């Protein structure tokens, strides 16, 4: 081994830079955070070549004096830990590492001017070595210029992705910070074009925040989310969570801010999953932007040099708060389904490239839908459904109550006018029409009724006159038998019947007449997926969903006007009835104005 020695300041900084500055976006993050800490009201970011050749961040914050400048680029120099107290950090920065780290791997120039000074100062560093501050003409505020990032660390340079990819990361960083700071104006450009322009949102409060979120995430977000607000033991949760029908393939659009700081925390994803488990398929992810504000000493932000991870003093409290607030918000949203559903339907119906033009090439319209819902699992019942649907059925036209009643008196989901294809209920609302998928809607109602019965002490069961024998694989039969006691609690009484079958003696009363063979096979699959050691109670939702699916009105069944209206009224009264247990919508609402637009009347 070579002799033990102290590393030079330059090498130490370069090592720290490895943790703090992973890519251009991390430099941008540190610099923008510094601007926010400096109280800026406008922050302009420019990047060239994805940030590799040039990054500038200009703010109108408090600025620095010549002495500040010299100290700011020294390691562990910070103005943000006034009393050395790491337990109450209220600023983004506190480690005093960002500027020296960036300076160690790039060419850095900082120009700054305080409000009190009559001129500013500029300081340049190359590979960590500072020149003297020189007078500079600059308005109050600070401008940081980073050139040739990683020129001093060629290994890191090799890991950079293409400029557009790096630019994407920079953009994401700026957007993320901007979401929590609606009162600050942000802009991002590549030196030629403006890539992002977020004016400061006036007014403050919830309205300003939602306006900023809409600018960053799109109007679709603002129109399809539920406001979340809850408080528990000094922790305050606010923000917006998407309706279940506004779902995504990945969790990328789930944002959590802890005391204004964007953090990545698995806790959020887990809480969202728990809150949405009844209304979203397992492979779909809700959209959410949540702000958690808690006493500074209830959270440790000093976990990682990049400060994107935190530790909560009481993680269970935070998780409980998230899950209950989200559930509450979802239940309060009632039958609302997202407008994206209607937008998708309209996009498909529009003559250009929509269903009409695609009459020859089916599916062209569907391909343009912004959302895709997982297709329902086809069960053994589907053949029978097809057979049922094949029986021609002429829907009775509902009496013209809907047009007779004053529009304002119509209930939200309107009055049923017809059943189409034995599958859809068409209803007229005060200012449009609603098309309900009767199976999906009924399944949702069953699911909620199941849950209510279980929570109320037990599911009423009904004995079968003739017990039904269901053939299964030996493994599946054994599995079902091993869960018999738990299934009994859900109103389903089964026993093993020989090696490869079970006999069903009682079924939940609310299921009504149902395809038991299909139900038992699907349940066996659910149980297999569940694995040992997980109790049915923990996964009630999946089991309820399967039972509800089998107990509900199949597509293809004729409904009377009274039955249809009863279904609509129940939907209005049932929480979460805007989507089925898989996150597919149960109904689509088209406004009269939209329909008129389809026909070129507007
Ligand atoms: P930290 O933010 O952790 O304090 P930095 O290395 O990022 O560490 O910055 C060092 C110091 O430089 C800050 O504490 C602050 O006093 C000063 N500083 C950095 N950027 C700015 C800015 N944009 N405006 C005013 N002061 C700044
Ligand atoms: Mg900093």
JSON list of N, CA and C and ligand atoms in Angstrom, two decimals, residues 30 33-34 37 80 93-94 98 307, ligand 2:
[
{"chain": "A", "resi": 30, "resn": "UNK", "atom": "N", "xyz": [-29.26, 22.42, -8.80]},
{"chain": "A", "resi": 30, "resn": "UNK", "atom": "CA", "xyz": [-28.57, 23.13, -7.71]},
{"chain": "A", "resi": 30, "resn": "UNK", "atom": "C", "xyz": [-28.63, 24.64, -7.90]},
{"chain": "A", "resi": 33, "resn": "UNK", "atom": "N", "xyz": [-32.15, 26.01, -7.38]},
{"chain": "A", "resi": 33, "resn": "UNK", "atom": "CA", "xyz": [-32.46, 25.99, -5.95]},
{"chain": "A", "resi": 33, "resn": "UNK", "atom": "C", "xyz": [-31.77, 27.16, -5.23]},
{"chain": "A", "resi": 34, "resn": "UNK", "atom": "N", "xyz": [-30.53, 27.45, -5.64]},
{"chain": "A", "resi": 34, "resn": "UNK", "atom": "CA", "xyz": [-29.84, 28.60, -5.05]},
{"chain": "A", "resi": 34, "resn": "UNK", "atom": "C", "xyz": [-30.61, 29.88, -5.33]},
{"chain": "A", "resi": 37, "resn": "UNK", "atom": "N", "xyz": [-33.58, 29.98, -3.08]},
{"chain": "A", "resi": 37, "resn": "UNK", "atom": "CA", "xyz": [-33.14, 30.32, -1.72]},
{"chain": "A", "resi": 37, "resn": "UNK", "atom": "C", "xyz": [-32.82, 31.81, -1.61]},
{"chain": "A", "resi": 80, "resn": "UNK", "atom": "N", "xyz": [-26.76, 29.38, 4.83]},
{"chain": "A", "resi": 80, "resn": "UNK", "atom": "CA", "xyz": [-28.11, 28.87, 5.11]},
{"chain": "A", "resi": 80, "resn": "UNK", "atom": "C", "xyz": [-28.26, 28.08, 6.41]},
{"chain": "A", "resi": 93, "resn": "UNK", "atom": "N", "xyz": [-30.78, 24.57, -0.07]},
{"chain": "A", "resi": 93, "resn": "UNK", "atom": "CA", "xyz": [-29.37, 24.27, 0.17]},
{"chain": "A", "resi": 93, "resn": "UNK", "atom": "C", "xyz": [-29.05, 24.26, 1.65]},
{"chain": "A", "resi": 94, "resn": "UNK", "atom": "N", "xyz": [-27.97, 23.62, 2.03]},
{"chain": "A", "resi": 94, "resn": "UNK", "atom": "CA", "xyz": [-27.47, 23.70, 3.40]},
{"chain": "A", "resi": 94, "resn": "UNK", "atom": "C", "xyz": [-26.10, 23.04, 3.48]},
{"chain": "A", "resi": 98, "resn": "UNK", "atom": "N", "xyz": [-22.58, 22.75, -3.67]},
{"chain": "A", "resi": 98, "resn": "UNK", "atom": "CA", "xyz": [-22.93, 22.78, -5.08]},
{"chain": "A", "resi": 98, "resn": "UNK", "atom": "C", "xyz": [-21.93, 23.61, -5.90]},
{"chain": "A", "resi": 307, "resn": "UNK", "atom": "N", "xyz": [-30.10, 15.53, -2.22]},
{"chain": "A", "resi": 307, "resn": "UNK", "atom": "CA", "xyz": [-31.23, 16.01, -1.42]},
{"chain": "A", "resi": 307, "resn": "UNK", "atom": "C", "xyz": [-32.59, 15.67, -2.02]},
{"chain": "B", "resi": 2, "resn": "LIG", "atom": "MG1", "xyz": [-27.09, 25.36, -3.11]}
]
